[in-house]
DNA sequence: CTTTGTGCAAATTCTTTGCACCAAA
DNA sequence: TTTGGTGCAAAGAATTTGCACAAAG
């Protein structure tokens, strides 16, 4: 399939050696911008890849993280979530439906560290939690 | 001791029924603004409270959370941390020494949600990670 | 061949739960 | 006495590790 070839190329951009499993995981991330958990990724791919193991999904996401191809989100107390969009943006977690929304319209200055070079910043996470507009009206 | 009486009063402000254990935990939090993990709190108190159990520390912090007396921080992939300062401020985690620094000089506007009333915001977390000035020079 | 990736099972870590005992009003 | 708090042991959930087999060059 052409789509998996695209994921293959995408991995190469991050110097990640592609494999069937890695391309499938990246393909899922690129097409489903839902900030999925390991379990969500595994459950989505398992039906079409019966031999896939959850260990491989863990290995794969850790590899993606090391290569900077995904961003780790710790929005709730439970599982880690992964975002294939590594640009500067924030997140909103609805505590009612557990859906994660991207918040793109934050001022760029919010992603700059306020203090004068004292620390070396590697990552910035801006996250909100509450109730989304859909759950609010129910 | 006078200090535990202060913690006792502090708990009452949040409508938390004090106990020896709860006052001791709150006393530790008020005097050690290090955003400790459950384990750090337990290890600090256990020597002077031999019968203290880690379960009680978990119970206590969950109770404090429910009453809004502490703020939950999820800065690293591992343990939860707790901050007795519930005001709007950010945090910096040094990945080298694991120390957490408070970032107080953030603009108040950063803690307001950028979108027009679509979502009900309950909490905002702004966190940075990288290398602190001490580890940088080593 | 040789290197690297995969996947099973087991281990580890963090946190919660069930339940008996203890403490305080 | 009655209510609620504590603490042990066990359970549960998320993630990592060890190792044998498979795949790819």
PDB file of C-alpha atoms (C1' of nucleotides) in Angstrom:
ATOM      1  CA  UNK A   1       0.000   0.000   0.000  1.00  0.00           C
ATOM      2  CA  UNK A   2       1.132   3.425  -0.850  1.00  0.00           C
ATOM      3  CA  UNK A   3       0.327   4.770   2.597  1.00  0.00           C
ATOM      4  CA  UNK A   4       2.795   2.530   4.362  1.00  0.00           C
ATOM      5  CA  UNK A   5       5.469   3.640   1.941  1.00  0.00           C
ATOM      6  CA  UNK A   6       4.823   7.191   3.087  1.00  0.00           C
ATOM      7  CA  UNK A   7       5.305   6.176   6.720  1.00  0.00           C
ATOM      8  CA  UNK A   8       8.457   4.372   5.673  1.00  0.00           C
ATOM      9  CA  UNK A   9       9.845   7.596   4.177  1.00  0.00           C
ATOM     10  CA  UNK A  10       8.708   9.534   7.230  1.00  0.00           C
ATOM     11  CA  UNK A  11      10.699   7.252   9.532  1.00  0.00           C
ATOM     12  CA  UNK A  12      13.812   7.696   7.399  1.00  0.00           C
ATOM     13  CA  UNK A  13      13.604  11.443   7.945  1.00  0.00           C
ATOM     14  CA  UNK A  14      14.145  10.765  11.628  1.00  0.00           C
ATOM     15  CA  UNK A  15      16.908   8.211  10.968  1.00  0.00           C
ATOM     16  CA  UNK A  16      14.671   5.390  12.190  1.00  0.00           C
ATOM     17  CA  UNK A  17      15.234   2.097  10.438  1.00  0.00           C
ATOM     18  CA  UNK A  18      11.815   1.030   9.164  1.00  0.00           C
ATOM     19  CA  UNK A  19      10.214  -2.344   9.775  1.00  0.00           C
ATOM     20  CA  UNK A  20       6.729  -3.596   9.063  1.00  0.00           C
ATOM     21  CA  UNK A  21       5.685  -2.917  12.655  1.00  0.00           C
ATOM     22  CA  UNK A  22       7.322   0.493  12.908  1.00  0.00           C
ATOM     23  CA  UNK A  23       5.791   1.692   9.670  1.00  0.00           C
ATOM     24  CA  UNK A  24       2.377   0.459  10.742  1.00  0.00           C
ATOM     25  CA  UNK A  25       2.614   2.301  14.069  1.00  0.00           C
ATOM     26  CA  UNK A  26       3.787   5.512  12.397  1.00  0.00           C
ATOM     27  CA  UNK A  27       1.087   5.164   9.770  1.00  0.00           C
ATOM     28  CA  UNK A  28      -1.511   4.938  12.513  1.00  0.00           C
ATOM     29  CA  UNK A  29      -0.105   7.987  14.305  1.00  0.00           C
ATOM     30  CA  UNK A  30      -0.036  10.065  11.141  1.00  0.00           C
ATOM     31  CA  UNK A  31      -3.595   9.218  10.188  1.00  0.00           C
ATOM     32  CA  UNK A  32      -5.162   9.300  13.643  1.00  0.00           C
ATOM     33  CA  UNK A  33      -4.275  12.476  15.465  1.00  0.00           C
ATOM     34  CA  UNK A  34      -5.950  11.362  18.689  1.00  0.00           C
ATOM     35  CA  UNK A  35      -2.888  11.357  20.980  1.00  0.00           C
ATOM     36  CA  UNK A  36      -3.326   7.637  21.544  1.00  0.00           C
ATOM     37  CA  UNK A  37      -2.112   5.502  24.424  1.00  0.00           C
ATOM     38  CA  UNK A  38      -0.014   2.370  23.862  1.00  0.00           C
ATOM     39  CA  UNK A  39      -3.128   0.319  24.354  1.00  0.00           C
ATOM     40  CA  UNK A  40      -5.125   2.275  21.807  1.00  0.00           C
ATOM     41  CA  UNK A  41      -2.372   1.832  19.226  1.00  0.00           C
ATOM     42  CA  UNK A  42      -2.069  -1.863  19.965  1.00  0.00           C
ATOM     43  CA  UNK A  43      -5.824  -2.456  19.875  1.00  0.00           C
ATOM     44  CA  UNK A  44      -6.155  -0.608  16.587  1.00  0.00           C
ATOM     45  CA  UNK A  45      -3.382  -2.539  14.835  1.00  0.00           C
ATOM     46  CA  UNK A  46      -3.751  -5.997  16.364  1.00  0.00           C
ATOM     47  CA  UNK A  47      -6.728  -7.106  14.200  1.00  0.00           C
ATOM     48  CA  UNK A  48      -4.750  -6.618  10.990  1.00  0.00           C
ATOM     49  CA  UNK A  49      -1.418  -7.729  12.514  1.00  0.00           C
ATOM     50  CA  UNK A  50      -2.248 -10.812  14.578  1.00  0.00           C
ATOM     51  CA  UNK A  51       1.336 -11.453  15.661  1.00  0.00           C
ATOM     52  CA  UNK A  52       1.925  -7.913  16.916  1.00  0.00           C
ATOM     53  CA  UNK A  53       2.866  -7.736  20.583  1.00  0.00           C
ATOM     54  CA  UNK A  54       2.362  -4.902  23.010  1.00  0.00           C
ATOM     55  CA  UNK A  55       6.070  -5.076  23.827  1.00  0.00           C
ATOM     56  CA  UNK A  56       6.840  -4.108  20.246  1.00  0.00           C
ATOM     57  CA  UNK A  57       4.497  -1.145  20.499  1.00  0.00           C
ATOM     58  CA  UNK A  58       6.312  -0.034  23.652  1.00  0.00           C
ATOM     59  CA  UNK A  59       9.714  -0.548  22.012  1.00  0.00           C
ATOM     60  CA  UNK A  60       8.588   1.329  18.934  1.00  0.00           C
ATOM     61  CA  UNK A  61       7.250   4.359  20.748  1.00  0.00           C
ATOM     62  CA  UNK A  62      10.351   4.580  22.923  1.00  0.00           C
ATOM     63  CA  UNK A  63      12.444   4.487  19.774  1.00  0.00           C
ATOM     64  CA  UNK A  64      10.307   7.219  18.189  1.00  0.00           C
ATOM     65  CA  UNK A  65      10.734   9.308  21.330  1.00  0.00           C
ATOM     66  CA  UNK A  66      14.527   8.963  21.283  1.00  0.00           C
ATOM     67  CA  UNK A  67      14.595  10.087  17.684  1.00  0.00           C
ATOM     68  CA  UNK A  68      12.286  13.018  18.347  1.00  0.00           C
ATOM     69  CA  UNK A  69       9.617  11.688  16.004  1.00  0.00           C
ATOM     70  CA  UNK A  70       6.897  11.878  18.659  1.00  0.00           C
ATOM     71  CA  UNK A  71       6.172  13.866  21.787  1.00  0.00           C
ATOM     72  CA  UNK A  72       5.270  12.254  25.114  1.00  0.00           C
ATOM     73  CA  UNK A  73       2.153  13.560  26.859  1.00  0.00           C
ATOM     74  CA  UNK A  74       1.368  12.927  30.507  1.00  0.00           C
ATOM     75  CA  UNK A  75      -2.072  14.454  30.676  1.00  0.00           C
ATOM     76  CA  UNK A  76      -3.822  12.159  33.099  1.00  0.00           C
ATOM     77  CA  UNK A  77      -2.618  10.117  36.016  1.00  0.00           C
ATOM     78  CA  UNK A  78      -2.753   6.902  34.058  1.00  0.00           C
ATOM     79  CA  UNK A  79      -1.273   6.096  30.674  1.00  0.00           C
ATOM     80  CA  UNK A  80       1.250   7.917  28.573  1.00  0.00           C
ATOM     81  CA  UNK A  81      -0.020   9.397  25.322  1.00  0.00           C
ATOM     82  CA  UNK A  82       1.921  10.132  22.164  1.00  0.00           C
ATOM     83  CA  UNK A  83       1.637  13.034  19.748  1.00  0.00           C
ATOM     84  CA  UNK A  84       3.197  12.808  16.298  1.00  0.00           C
ATOM     85  CA  UNK A  85       2.920  16.595  16.009  1.00  0.00           C
ATOM     86  CA  UNK A  86       6.080  17.834  17.724  1.00  0.00           C
ATOM     87  CA  UNK A  87       5.500  21.513  17.041  1.00  0.00           C
ATOM     88  CA  UNK A  88       4.850  24.000  19.846  1.00  0.00           C
ATOM     89  CA  UNK A  89       1.218  23.632  20.865  1.00  0.00           C
ATOM     90  CA  UNK A  90      -0.825  22.902  23.955  1.00  0.00           C
ATOM     91  CA  UNK A  91      -3.386  20.272  24.923  1.00  0.00           C
ATOM     92  CA  UNK A  92      -6.743  20.122  26.618  1.00  0.00           C
ATOM     93  CA  UNK A  93      -7.911  16.925  28.316  1.00  0.00           C
ATOM     94  CA  UNK A  94     -11.639  16.505  28.901  1.00  0.00           C
ATOM     95  CA  UNK A  95     -11.973  14.668  32.185  1.00  0.00           C
ATOM     96  CA  UNK A  96     -15.452  13.568  31.221  1.00  0.00           C
ATOM     97  CA  UNK A  97     -14.895  11.904  27.828  1.00  0.00           C
ATOM     98  CA  UNK A  98     -11.073  11.613  28.075  1.00  0.00           C
ATOM     99  CA  UNK A  99     -10.647  13.149  24.648  1.00  0.00           C
ATOM    100  CA  UNK A 100      -7.543  15.248  24.050  1.00  0.00           C
ATOM    101  CA  UNK A 101      -7.842  18.456  22.019  1.00  0.00           C
ATOM    102  CA  UNK A 102      -4.928  20.276  20.429  1.00  0.00           C
ATOM    103  CA  UNK A 103      -4.624  23.937  21.337  1.00  0.00           C
ATOM    104  CA  UNK A 104      -2.841  25.594  18.470  1.00  0.00           C
ATOM    105  CA  UNK A 105      -3.620  29.255  19.069  1.00  0.00           C
ATOM    106  CA  UNK A 106      -1.233  29.836  21.958  1.00  0.00           C
ATOM    107  CA  UNK A 107       1.148  32.759  21.794  1.00  0.00           C
ATOM    108  CA  UNK A 108       4.638  31.669  20.702  1.00  0.00           C
ATOM    109  CA  UNK A 109       6.031  33.534  23.712  1.00  0.00           C
ATOM    110  CA  UNK A 110       4.389  30.969  25.952  1.00  0.00           C
ATOM    111  CA  UNK A 111       6.842  28.367  24.730  1.00  0.00           C
ATOM    112  CA  UNK A 112       9.861  30.472  25.564  1.00  0.00           C
ATOM    113  CA  UNK A 113      11.368  30.186  28.988  1.00  0.00           C
ATOM    114  CA  UNK A 114      10.857  33.314  31.082  1.00  0.00           C
ATOM    115  CA  UNK A 115      14.198  33.320  32.837  1.00  0.00           C
ATOM    116  CA  UNK A 116      17.500  34.546  31.529  1.00  0.00           C
ATOM    117  CA  UNK A 117      19.321  31.504  30.218  1.00  0.00           C
ATOM    118  CA  UNK A 118      19.776  29.959  33.644  1.00  0.00           C
ATOM    119  CA  UNK A 119      18.417  26.622  32.499  1.00  0.00           C
ATOM    120  CA  UNK A 120      18.720  24.689  29.268  1.00  0.00           C
ATOM    121  CA  UNK A 121      15.173  23.986  28.110  1.00  0.00           C
ATOM    122  CA  UNK A 122      14.551  20.819  26.143  1.00  0.00           C
ATOM    123  CA  UNK A 123      10.771  20.647  26.285  1.00  0.00           C
ATOM    124  CA  UNK A 124       7.744  22.691  27.219  1.00  0.00           C
ATOM    125  CA  UNK A 125       4.352  21.260  28.047  1.00  0.00           C
ATOM    126  CA  UNK A 126       1.262  23.414  28.382  1.00  0.00           C
ATOM    127  CA  UNK A 127      -1.822  21.464  29.314  1.00  0.00           C
ATOM    128  CA  UNK A 128      -5.317  22.255  30.400  1.00  0.00           C
ATOM    129  CA  UNK A 129      -7.924  19.957  31.881  1.00  0.00           C
ATOM    130  CA  UNK A 130     -11.637  20.303  32.449  1.00  0.00           C
ATOM    131  CA  UNK A 131     -14.864  19.650  30.553  1.00  0.00           C
ATOM    132  CA  UNK A 132     -15.186  20.008  26.803  1.00  0.00           C
ATOM    133  CA  UNK A 133     -18.038  21.786  25.030  1.00  0.00           C
ATOM    134  CA  UNK A 134     -19.712  18.513  24.059  1.00  0.00           C
ATOM    135  CA  UNK A 135     -19.764  17.038  27.548  1.00  0.00           C
ATOM    136  CA  UNK A 136     -20.712  20.401  29.019  1.00  0.00           C
ATOM    137  CA  UNK A 137     -24.027  20.410  27.170  1.00  0.00           C
ATOM    138  CA  UNK A 138     -24.956  16.909  28.314  1.00  0.00           C
TER     139      UNK A 138
ATOM    140  CA  UNK B   1       5.153  20.882  69.120  1.00  0.00           C
ATOM    141  CA  UNK B   2       3.889  24.177  67.965  1.00  0.00           C
ATOM    142  CA  UNK B   3       4.612  23.415  64.328  1.00  0.00           C
ATOM    143  CA  UNK B   4       2.220  20.504  64.152  1.00  0.00           C
ATOM    144  CA  UNK B   5      -0.482  22.689  65.635  1.00  0.00           C
ATOM    145  CA  UNK B   6       0.017  25.016  62.686  1.00  0.00           C
ATOM    146  CA  UNK B   7      -0.417  22.145  60.241  1.00  0.00           C
ATOM    147  CA  UNK B   8      -3.500  21.115  62.185  1.00  0.00           C
ATOM    148  CA  UNK B   9      -5.013  24.579  61.686  1.00  0.00           C
ATOM    149  CA  UNK B  10      -3.959  24.552  58.061  1.00  0.00           C
ATOM    150  CA  UNK B  11      -5.876  21.323  57.445  1.00  0.00           C
ATOM    151  CA  UNK B  12      -8.986  22.768  59.050  1.00  0.00           C
ATOM    152  CA  UNK B  13      -8.933  25.603  56.522  1.00  0.00           C
ATOM    153  CA  UNK B  14      -9.457  22.990  53.828  1.00  0.00           C
ATOM    154  CA  UNK B  15     -12.106  21.139  55.846  1.00  0.00           C
ATOM    155  CA  UNK B  16      -9.784  18.185  56.344  1.00  0.00           C
ATOM    156  CA  UNK B  17     -10.207  16.394  59.637  1.00  0.00           C
ATOM    157  CA  UNK B  18      -6.729  16.322  61.179  1.00  0.00           C
ATOM    158  CA  UNK B  19      -5.004  13.231  62.489  1.00  0.00           C
ATOM    159  CA  UNK B  20      -1.467  12.685  63.706  1.00  0.00           C
ATOM    160  CA  UNK B  21      -0.462  11.287  60.325  1.00  0.00           C
ATOM    161  CA  UNK B  22      -2.235  13.938  58.251  1.00  0.00           C
ATOM    162  CA  UNK B  23      -0.738  16.771  60.266  1.00  0.00           C
ATOM    163  CA  UNK B  24       2.721  15.263  59.966  1.00  0.00           C
ATOM    164  CA  UNK B  25       2.398  14.954  56.181  1.00  0.00           C
ATOM    165  CA  UNK B  26       1.099  18.510  55.832  1.00  0.00           C
ATOM    166  CA  UNK B  27       3.826  19.759  58.154  1.00  0.00           C
ATOM    167  CA  UNK B  28       6.410  18.136  55.925  1.00  0.00           C
ATOM    168  CA  UNK B  29       4.892  19.645  52.790  1.00  0.00           C
ATOM    169  CA  UNK B  30       4.743  23.130  54.279  1.00  0.00           C
ATOM    170  CA  UNK B  31       8.350  23.066  55.447  1.00  0.00           C
ATOM    171  CA  UNK B  32       9.883  21.254  52.477  1.00  0.00           C
ATOM    172  CA  UNK B  33       8.850  22.867  49.236  1.00  0.00           C
ATOM    173  CA  UNK B  34      10.557  20.227  47.130  1.00  0.00           C
ATOM    174  CA  UNK B  35       7.497  18.849  45.284  1.00  0.00           C
ATOM    175  CA  UNK B  36       8.080  15.444  46.852  1.00  0.00           C
ATOM    176  CA  UNK B  37       6.931  12.035  45.655  1.00  0.00           C
ATOM    177  CA  UNK B  38       4.978   9.673  47.901  1.00  0.00           C
ATOM    178  CA  UNK B  39       8.164   7.794  48.551  1.00  0.00           C
ATOM    179  CA  UNK B  40      10.091  10.894  49.562  1.00  0.00           C
ATOM    180  CA  UNK B  41       7.372  11.868  52.013  1.00  0.00           C
ATOM    181  CA  UNK B  42       7.223   8.369  53.450  1.00  0.00           C
ATOM    182  CA  UNK B  43      10.998   8.035  53.762  1.00  0.00           C
ATOM    183  CA  UNK B  44      11.257  11.402  55.468  1.00  0.00           C
ATOM    184  CA  UNK B  45       8.576  10.673  58.060  1.00  0.00           C
ATOM    185  CA  UNK B  46       9.077   6.957  58.686  1.00  0.00           C
ATOM    186  CA  UNK B  47      12.092   7.314  61.029  1.00  0.00           C
ATOM    187  CA  UNK B  48      10.112   9.424  63.478  1.00  0.00           C
ATOM    188  CA  UNK B  49       6.822   7.559  62.907  1.00  0.00           C
ATOM    189  CA  UNK B  50       7.758   3.872  62.857  1.00  0.00           C
ATOM    190  CA  UNK B  51       4.195   2.633  62.408  1.00  0.00           C
ATOM    191  CA  UNK B  52       3.472   4.887  59.425  1.00  0.00           C
ATOM    192  CA  UNK B  53       2.507   2.970  56.297  1.00  0.00           C
ATOM    193  CA  UNK B  54       2.896   4.003  52.696  1.00  0.00           C
ATOM    194  CA  UNK B  55      -0.810   3.290  52.217  1.00  0.00           C
ATOM    195  CA  UNK B  56      -1.596   6.052  54.670  1.00  0.00           C
ATOM    196  CA  UNK B  57       0.629   8.449  52.769  1.00  0.00           C
ATOM    197  CA  UNK B  58      -1.252   7.567  49.568  1.00  0.00           C
ATOM    198  CA  UNK B  59      -4.612   7.944  51.313  1.00  0.00           C
ATOM    199  CA  UNK B  60      -3.562  11.248  52.807  1.00  0.00           C
ATOM    200  CA  UNK B  61      -2.346  12.815  49.590  1.00  0.00           C
ATOM    201  CA  UNK B  62      -5.450  11.706  47.738  1.00  0.00           C
ATOM    202  CA  UNK B  63      -7.534  13.300  50.466  1.00  0.00           C
ATOM    203  CA  UNK B  64      -5.509  16.512  50.228  1.00  0.00           C
ATOM    204  CA  UNK B  65      -6.030  16.514  46.457  1.00  0.00           C
ATOM    205  CA  UNK B  66      -9.802  16.124  46.781  1.00  0.00           C
ATOM    206  CA  UNK B  67      -9.903  19.051  49.162  1.00  0.00           C
ATOM    207  CA  UNK B  68      -7.702  21.211  46.935  1.00  0.00           C
ATOM    208  CA  UNK B  69      -4.977  21.474  49.561  1.00  0.00           C
ATOM    209  CA  UNK B  70      -2.285  20.253  47.177  1.00  0.00           C
ATOM    210  CA  UNK B  71      -1.644  20.215  43.449  1.00  0.00           C
ATOM    211  CA  UNK B  72      -0.690  17.073  41.537  1.00  0.00           C
ATOM    212  CA  UNK B  73       2.353  17.292  39.290  1.00  0.00           C
ATOM    213  CA  UNK B  74       3.178  14.792  36.558  1.00  0.00           C
ATOM    214  CA  UNK B  75       6.556  16.087  35.503  1.00  0.00           C
ATOM    215  CA  UNK B  76       8.427  12.894  34.741  1.00  0.00           C
ATOM    216  CA  UNK B  77       7.314   9.559  33.431  1.00  0.00           C
ATOM    217  CA  UNK B  78       7.495   7.932  36.820  1.00  0.00           C
ATOM    218  CA  UNK B  79       6.069   9.073  40.141  1.00  0.00           C
ATOM    219  CA  UNK B  80       3.475  11.668  40.939  1.00  0.00           C
ATOM    220  CA  UNK B  81       4.703  14.736  42.811  1.00  0.00           C
ATOM    221  CA  UNK B  82       2.725  17.021  45.081  1.00  0.00           C
ATOM    222  CA  UNK B  83       2.910  20.788  45.519  1.00  0.00           C
ATOM    223  CA  UNK B  84       1.375  22.453  48.543  1.00  0.00           C
ATOM    224  CA  UNK B  85       1.489  25.766  46.685  1.00  0.00           C
ATOM    225  CA  UNK B  86      -1.715  25.744  44.643  1.00  0.00           C
ATOM    226  CA  UNK B  87      -1.278  29.209  43.157  1.00  0.00           C
ATOM    227  CA  UNK B  88      -0.741  29.710  39.417  1.00  0.00           C
ATOM    228  CA  UNK B  89       2.895  28.997  38.701  1.00  0.00           C
ATOM    229  CA  UNK B  90       4.987  26.755  36.489  1.00  0.00           C
ATOM    230  CA  UNK B  91       7.652  24.122  37.082  1.00  0.00           C
ATOM    231  CA  UNK B  92      11.015  23.178  35.696  1.00  0.00           C
ATOM    232  CA  UNK B  93      12.303  19.608  36.000  1.00  0.00           C
ATOM    233  CA  UNK B  94      16.032  19.056  35.682  1.00  0.00           C
ATOM    234  CA  UNK B  95      16.449  15.729  33.934  1.00  0.00           C
ATOM    235  CA  UNK B  96      19.979  15.429  35.274  1.00  0.00           C
ATOM    236  CA  UNK B  97      19.466  15.889  39.050  1.00  0.00           C
ATOM    237  CA  UNK B  98      15.672  15.413  39.048  1.00  0.00           C
ATOM    238  CA  UNK B  99      15.172  18.548  41.084  1.00  0.00           C
ATOM    239  CA  UNK B 100      11.989  20.557  40.494  1.00  0.00           C
ATOM    240  CA  UNK B 101      12.169  24.353  40.419  1.00  0.00           C
ATOM    241  CA  UNK B 102       9.187  26.658  40.803  1.00  0.00           C
ATOM    242  CA  UNK B 103       8.718  29.195  38.033  1.00  0.00           C
ATOM    243  CA  UNK B 104       6.857  32.092  39.550  1.00  0.00           C
ATOM    244  CA  UNK B 105       7.493  34.848  37.037  1.00  0.00           C
ATOM    245  CA  UNK B 106       5.096  33.655  34.347  1.00  0.00           C
ATOM    246  CA  UNK B 107       2.603  36.087  32.922  1.00  0.00           C
ATOM    247  CA  UNK B 108      -0.858  35.653  34.468  1.00  0.00           C
ATOM    248  CA  UNK B 109      -2.303  35.532  30.962  1.00  0.00           C
ATOM    249  CA  UNK B 110      -0.537  32.209  30.461  1.00  0.00           C
ATOM    250  CA  UNK B 111      -2.884  30.601  32.946  1.00  0.00           C
ATOM    251  CA  UNK B 112      -5.977  31.769  31.122  1.00  0.00           C
ATOM    252  CA  UNK B 113      -7.424  29.621  28.420  1.00  0.00           C
ATOM    253  CA  UNK B 114      -7.017  31.108  24.949  1.00  0.00           C
ATOM    254  CA  UNK B 115     -10.352  30.057  23.531  1.00  0.00           C
ATOM    255  CA  UNK B 116     -13.681  31.718  24.035  1.00  0.00           C
ATOM    256  CA  UNK B 117     -15.544  29.779  26.686  1.00  0.00           C
ATOM    257  CA  UNK B 118     -15.776  26.602  24.636  1.00  0.00           C
ATOM    258  CA  UNK B 119     -14.326  24.491  27.417  1.00  0.00           C
ATOM    259  CA  UNK B 120     -14.617  24.626  31.194  1.00  0.00           C
ATOM    260  CA  UNK B 121     -11.066  24.794  32.526  1.00  0.00           C
ATOM    261  CA  UNK B 122     -10.372  23.250  35.900  1.00  0.00           C
ATOM    262  CA  UNK B 123      -6.584  23.179  35.865  1.00  0.00           C
ATOM    263  CA  UNK B 124      -3.611  24.490  33.931  1.00  0.00           C
ATOM    264  CA  UNK B 125      -0.151  22.973  34.019  1.00  0.00           C
ATOM    265  CA  UNK B 126       2.883  24.688  32.521  1.00  0.00           C
ATOM    266  CA  UNK B 127       6.050  22.665  32.781  1.00  0.00           C
ATOM    267  CA  UNK B 128       9.528  22.833  31.376  1.00  0.00           C
ATOM    268  CA  UNK B 129      12.225  20.172  31.356  1.00  0.00           C
ATOM    269  CA  UNK B 130      15.921  20.281  30.617  1.00  0.00           C
ATOM    270  CA  UNK B 131      19.154  20.872  32.518  1.00  0.00           C
ATOM    271  CA  UNK B 132      19.458  23.254  35.452  1.00  0.00           C
ATOM    272  CA  UNK B 133      22.246  25.785  35.905  1.00  0.00           C
ATOM    273  CA  UNK B 134      24.037  23.636  38.478  1.00  0.00           C
ATOM    274  CA  UNK B 135      24.135  20.479  36.353  1.00  0.00           C
ATOM    275  CA  UNK B 136      24.955  22.544  33.261  1.00  0.00           C
ATOM    276  CA  UNK B 137      28.274  23.671  34.748  1.00  0.00           C
ATOM    277  CA  UNK B 138      29.347  20.158  35.702  1.00  0.00           C
TER     278      UNK B 138
ATOM    279  C1'  DC C   1      26.351 -15.541   8.253  1.00  0.00           C
ATOM    280  C1'  DT C   2      25.573 -11.606  11.134  1.00  0.00           C
ATOM    281  C1'  DT C   3      23.127  -8.126  12.936  1.00  0.00           C
ATOM    282  C1'  DT C   4      18.963  -6.304  14.466  1.00  0.00           C
ATOM    283  C1'  DG C   5      13.882  -6.666  15.497  1.00  0.00           C
ATOM    284  C1'  DT C   6      10.113  -9.156  17.473  1.00  0.00           C
ATOM    285  C1'  DG C   7       7.296 -11.260  20.928  1.00  0.00           C
ATOM    286  C1'  DC C   8       6.451 -14.239  24.826  1.00  0.00           C
ATOM    287  C1'  DA C   9       6.763 -14.643  29.756  1.00  0.00           C
ATOM    288  C1'  DA C  10       8.387 -12.921  33.853  1.00  0.00           C
ATOM    289  C1'  DA C  11       9.818  -9.138  36.647  1.00  0.00           C
ATOM    290  C1'  DT C  12       9.405  -4.424  38.379  1.00  0.00           C
ATOM    291  C1'  DT C  13       7.314  -0.332  39.851  1.00  0.00           C
ATOM    292  C1'  DC C  14       3.579   2.530  41.279  1.00  0.00           C
ATOM    293  C1'  DT C  15      -0.884   2.732  43.149  1.00  0.00           C
ATOM    294  C1'  DT C  16      -5.295   0.963  44.864  1.00  0.00           C
ATOM    295  C1'  DT C  17      -8.276  -2.202  47.461  1.00  0.00           C
ATOM    296  C1'  DG C  18     -10.115  -5.374  51.145  1.00  0.00           C
ATOM    297  C1'  DC C  19     -10.274  -5.992  55.588  1.00  0.00           C
ATOM    298  C1'  DA C  20      -9.168  -6.318  60.531  1.00  0.00           C
ATOM    299  C1'  DC C  21      -7.673  -3.489  64.178  1.00  0.00           C
ATOM    300  C1'  DC C  22      -7.141   0.960  66.505  1.00  0.00           C
ATOM    301  C1'  DA C  23      -8.291   5.707  67.994  1.00  0.00           C
ATOM    302  C1'  DA C  24     -11.098   9.476  68.963  1.00  0.00           C
ATOM    303  C1'  DA C  25     -15.481  11.705  70.164  1.00  0.00           C
TER     304       DA C  25
ATOM    305  C1'  DT D   1     -20.393   2.484  71.340  1.00  0.00           C
ATOM    306  C1'  DT D   2     -20.004   4.229  66.901  1.00  0.00           C
ATOM    307  C1'  DT D   3     -17.653   6.341  63.333  1.00  0.00           C
ATOM    308  C1'  DG D   4     -13.852   6.962  60.820  1.00  0.00           C
ATOM    309  C1'  DG D   5      -8.526   6.341  60.253  1.00  0.00           C
ATOM    310  C1'  DT D   6      -4.629   3.322  59.868  1.00  0.00           C
ATOM    311  C1'  DG D   7      -1.776  -0.290  58.113  1.00  0.00           C
ATOM    312  C1'  DC D   8      -0.880  -4.901  56.492  1.00  0.00           C
ATOM    313  C1'  DA D   9      -1.112  -7.976  52.670  1.00  0.00           C
ATOM    314  C1'  DA D  10      -2.815  -8.778  48.318  1.00  0.00           C
ATOM    315  C1'  DA D  11      -4.420  -7.238  43.932  1.00  0.00           C
ATOM    316  C1'  DG D  12      -4.132  -4.408  39.852  1.00  0.00           C
ATOM    317  C1'  DA D  13      -2.271  -1.671  36.144  1.00  0.00           C
ATOM    318  C1'  DA D  14       1.496   0.178  33.327  1.00  0.00           C
ATOM    319  C1'  DT D  15       5.906  -0.544  31.755  1.00  0.00           C
ATOM    320  C1'  DT D  16      10.431  -2.850  31.331  1.00  0.00           C
ATOM    321  C1'  DT D  17      13.591  -6.768  30.897  1.00  0.00           C
ATOM    322  C1'  DG D  18      15.595 -11.362  29.551  1.00  0.00           C
ATOM    323  C1'  DC D  19      15.898 -14.324  26.192  1.00  0.00           C
ATOM    324  C1'  DA D  20      14.950 -17.377  22.221  1.00  0.00           C
ATOM    325  C1'  DC D  21      13.431 -17.151  17.659  1.00  0.00           C
ATOM    326  C1'  DA D  22      12.640 -14.726  13.225  1.00  0.00           C
ATOM    327  C1'  DA D  23      13.732 -11.484   9.611  1.00  0.00           C
ATOM    328  C1'  DA D  24      16.505  -8.820   6.651  1.00  0.00           C
ATOM    329  C1'  DG D  25      20.564  -7.538   4.382  1.00  0.00           C
TER     330       DG D  25
END
